[in-house]
Amino acid sequence: MNVVGHGIDLVEVAALRRWIEDPRDPLVPRCFTADELAEIGDGPDRIERIAGRFAAKEAVLKALGTGFGDGVAFKDVVVRRKPGGPPEVVLSGGAALAAQGLGVTGWRLSISHAGGMAIASAIALVDAAHAAVPPAGPR
């Protein structure tokens, strides 16, 4: 596997809480699928989990070089986690098209929370057999 992109994002949990609680901008239903919200669940650390998933979505799109907008929606990036397993990236829509254009065949995603912050790092991988071979330069 070869790395074709890397993205990292840092989210202040308190700032995200204020954004979520702002009735003028319904962040949660705009950014997360019903399945993601069910997996995030409730409880005292719900906001931290939302912040980590939000940072992960941003990191994935940075790895793709797209950001949100121009045909890429927040819900085009879904972050799932099976019990005891690492977080997984599932793309659709514009994000899937961008990944396909880069030849992305896999992801490595890490999410962490500490000190009122959530951070995520996303690495986009391409299969070495399908990686573009750079042209030979002068010797």
Tab-separated table of C-alpha atoms in Angstrom:
chain	number	residue	atom	x	y	z
A	1	MET	CA	0.000	0.000	0.000
A	2	ASN	CA	1.118	3.532	-0.781
A	3	VAL	CA	-0.063	6.748	0.847
A	4	VAL	CA	-1.864	9.072	-1.558
A	5	GLY	CA	-3.182	11.566	0.998
A	6	HIS	CA	-3.106	12.530	4.657
A	7	GLY	CA	-5.443	14.792	6.604
A	8	ILE	CA	-5.593	15.849	10.215
A	9	ASP	CA	-8.178	17.900	12.091
A	10	LEU	CA	-8.473	19.241	15.626
A	11	VAL	CA	-11.826	20.199	17.187
A	12	GLU	CA	-12.418	22.067	20.437
A	13	VAL	CA	-15.222	20.149	22.160
A	14	ALA	CA	-16.690	23.264	23.876
A	15	ALA	CA	-16.876	25.139	20.562
A	16	LEU	CA	-18.581	22.182	18.916
A	17	ARG	CA	-21.048	21.995	21.827
A	18	ARG	CA	-21.971	25.672	21.267
A	19	TRP	CA	-22.409	24.995	17.534
A	20	ILE	CA	-24.615	21.955	18.206
A	21	GLU	CA	-26.777	23.906	20.647
A	22	ASP	CA	-27.230	26.856	18.236
A	23	PRO	CA	-30.798	26.521	16.866
A	24	ARG	CA	-29.888	28.546	13.751
A	25	ASP	CA	-27.550	25.838	12.412
A	26	PRO	CA	-28.615	22.211	12.981
A	27	LEU	CA	-25.118	20.709	12.722
A	28	VAL	CA	-25.883	17.184	13.891
A	29	PRO	CA	-28.653	16.262	11.421
A	30	ARG	CA	-26.756	18.001	8.609
A	31	CYS	CA	-23.465	16.192	9.255
A	32	PHE	CA	-24.336	12.743	10.604
A	33	THR	CA	-26.451	9.873	9.327
A	34	ALA	CA	-29.025	8.204	11.554
A	35	ASP	CA	-26.773	5.122	11.755
A	36	GLU	CA	-23.805	7.219	12.891
A	37	LEU	CA	-25.896	8.908	15.584
A	38	ALA	CA	-27.210	5.546	16.790
A	39	GLU	CA	-23.631	4.265	17.041
A	40	ILE	CA	-22.475	7.428	18.850
A	41	GLY	CA	-25.324	6.936	21.324
A	42	ASP	CA	-26.117	9.033	24.364
A	43	GLY	CA	-24.334	9.575	27.637
A	44	PRO	CA	-22.021	12.094	29.235
A	45	ASP	CA	-19.297	11.761	26.582
A	46	ARG	CA	-21.620	12.042	23.561
A	47	ILE	CA	-20.288	15.476	22.566
A	48	GLU	CA	-16.697	14.192	22.677
A	49	ARG	CA	-17.654	11.300	20.385
A	50	ILE	CA	-19.435	13.683	18.008
A	51	ALA	CA	-16.387	15.975	18.017
A	52	GLY	CA	-14.108	13.037	17.212
A	53	ARG	CA	-16.325	11.898	14.341
A	54	PHE	CA	-16.574	15.462	13.024
A	55	ALA	CA	-12.768	15.794	13.114
A	56	ALA	CA	-12.520	12.434	11.322
A	57	LYS	CA	-14.822	13.589	8.529
A	58	GLU	CA	-12.753	16.755	8.096
A	59	ALA	CA	-9.503	14.770	8.117
A	60	VAL	CA	-10.788	12.373	5.449
A	61	LEU	CA	-11.734	15.218	3.133
A	62	LYS	CA	-8.382	16.889	3.710
A	63	ALA	CA	-6.718	13.619	2.732
A	64	LEU	CA	-8.800	13.643	-0.446
A	65	GLY	CA	-7.942	17.301	-1.077
A	66	THR	CA	-11.587	18.322	-1.446
A	67	GLY	CA	-13.049	19.837	1.700
A	68	PHE	CA	-16.834	20.214	1.953
A	69	GLY	CA	-18.797	21.860	-0.823
A	70	ASP	CA	-18.459	21.579	-4.603
A	71	GLY	CA	-20.457	18.357	-4.681
A	72	VAL	CA	-19.139	16.903	-1.416
A	73	ALA	CA	-21.525	16.783	1.563
A	74	PHE	CA	-20.867	16.099	5.242
A	75	LYS	CA	-22.875	12.881	5.016
A	76	ASP	CA	-20.718	11.641	2.104
A	77	VAL	CA	-18.195	10.589	4.757
A	78	VAL	CA	-19.462	8.074	7.298
A	79	VAL	CA	-17.287	6.962	10.199
A	80	ARG	CA	-18.195	3.606	11.713
A	81	ARG	CA	-16.688	1.600	14.500
A	82	LYS	CA	-17.218	-2.026	15.275
A	83	PRO	CA	-16.798	-2.965	18.960
A	84	GLY	CA	-13.122	-3.541	19.671
A	85	GLY	CA	-12.091	-2.488	16.174
A	86	PRO	CA	-10.581	0.614	14.627
A	87	PRO	CA	-12.785	3.311	13.106
A	88	GLU	CA	-13.705	2.722	9.469
A	89	VAL	CA	-14.347	5.141	6.607
A	90	VAL	CA	-17.277	4.633	4.232
A	91	LEU	CA	-17.655	7.105	1.368
A	92	SER	CA	-20.536	7.949	-0.945
A	93	GLY	CA	-21.472	10.728	-3.353
A	94	GLY	CA	-18.859	13.351	-4.153
A	95	ALA	CA	-16.381	12.017	-1.579
A	96	ALA	CA	-16.508	8.559	-3.187
A	97	LEU	CA	-15.920	10.110	-6.621
A	98	ALA	CA	-12.906	12.049	-5.325
A	99	ALA	CA	-11.482	8.884	-3.738
A	100	GLN	CA	-12.042	6.944	-6.940
A	101	GLY	CA	-10.231	9.654	-8.905
A	102	LEU	CA	-7.203	9.246	-6.650
A	103	GLY	CA	-7.393	5.451	-6.762
A	104	VAL	CA	-7.990	5.154	-2.993
A	105	THR	CA	-8.403	1.519	-1.983
A	106	GLY	CA	-8.176	1.797	1.812
A	107	TRP	CA	-7.990	4.051	4.840
A	108	ARG	CA	-6.213	4.277	8.164
A	109	LEU	CA	-8.136	6.464	10.592
A	110	SER	CA	-7.295	7.385	14.159
A	111	ILE	CA	-9.461	9.442	16.543
A	112	SER	CA	-8.477	10.633	20.008
A	113	HIS	CA	-9.888	12.900	22.742
A	114	ALA	CA	-8.066	14.693	25.571
A	115	GLY	CA	-8.145	17.996	27.414
A	116	GLY	CA	-11.340	19.238	25.803
A	117	MET	CA	-10.042	18.534	22.289
A	118	ALA	CA	-10.760	15.856	19.703
A	119	ILE	CA	-8.266	15.021	16.971
A	120	ALA	CA	-8.390	12.752	13.959
A	121	SER	CA	-5.809	11.650	11.422
A	122	ALA	CA	-6.820	10.034	8.120
A	123	ILE	CA	-4.459	8.362	5.676
A	124	ALA	CA	-5.730	7.513	2.180
A	125	LEU	CA	-4.065	4.431	0.703
A	126	VAL	CA	-3.745	3.058	-2.799
A	127	ASP	CA	-2.899	-0.512	-3.655
A	128	ALA	CA	0.772	-0.613	-4.673
A	129	ALA	CA	-0.151	-2.595	-7.802
A	130	HIS	CA	-2.445	0.231	-8.927
A	131	ALA	CA	-0.300	3.170	-7.845
A	132	ALA	CA	0.777	5.486	-10.614
A	133	VAL	CA	4.426	5.036	-11.555
A	134	PRO	CA	6.157	8.417	-11.732
A	135	PRO	CA	7.947	9.098	-15.003
A	136	ALA	CA	11.676	8.492	-15.012
A	137	GLY	CA	13.637	11.687	-14.693
A	138	PRO	CA	17.074	12.564	-16.035
A	139	ARG	CA	19.925	10.563	-14.593
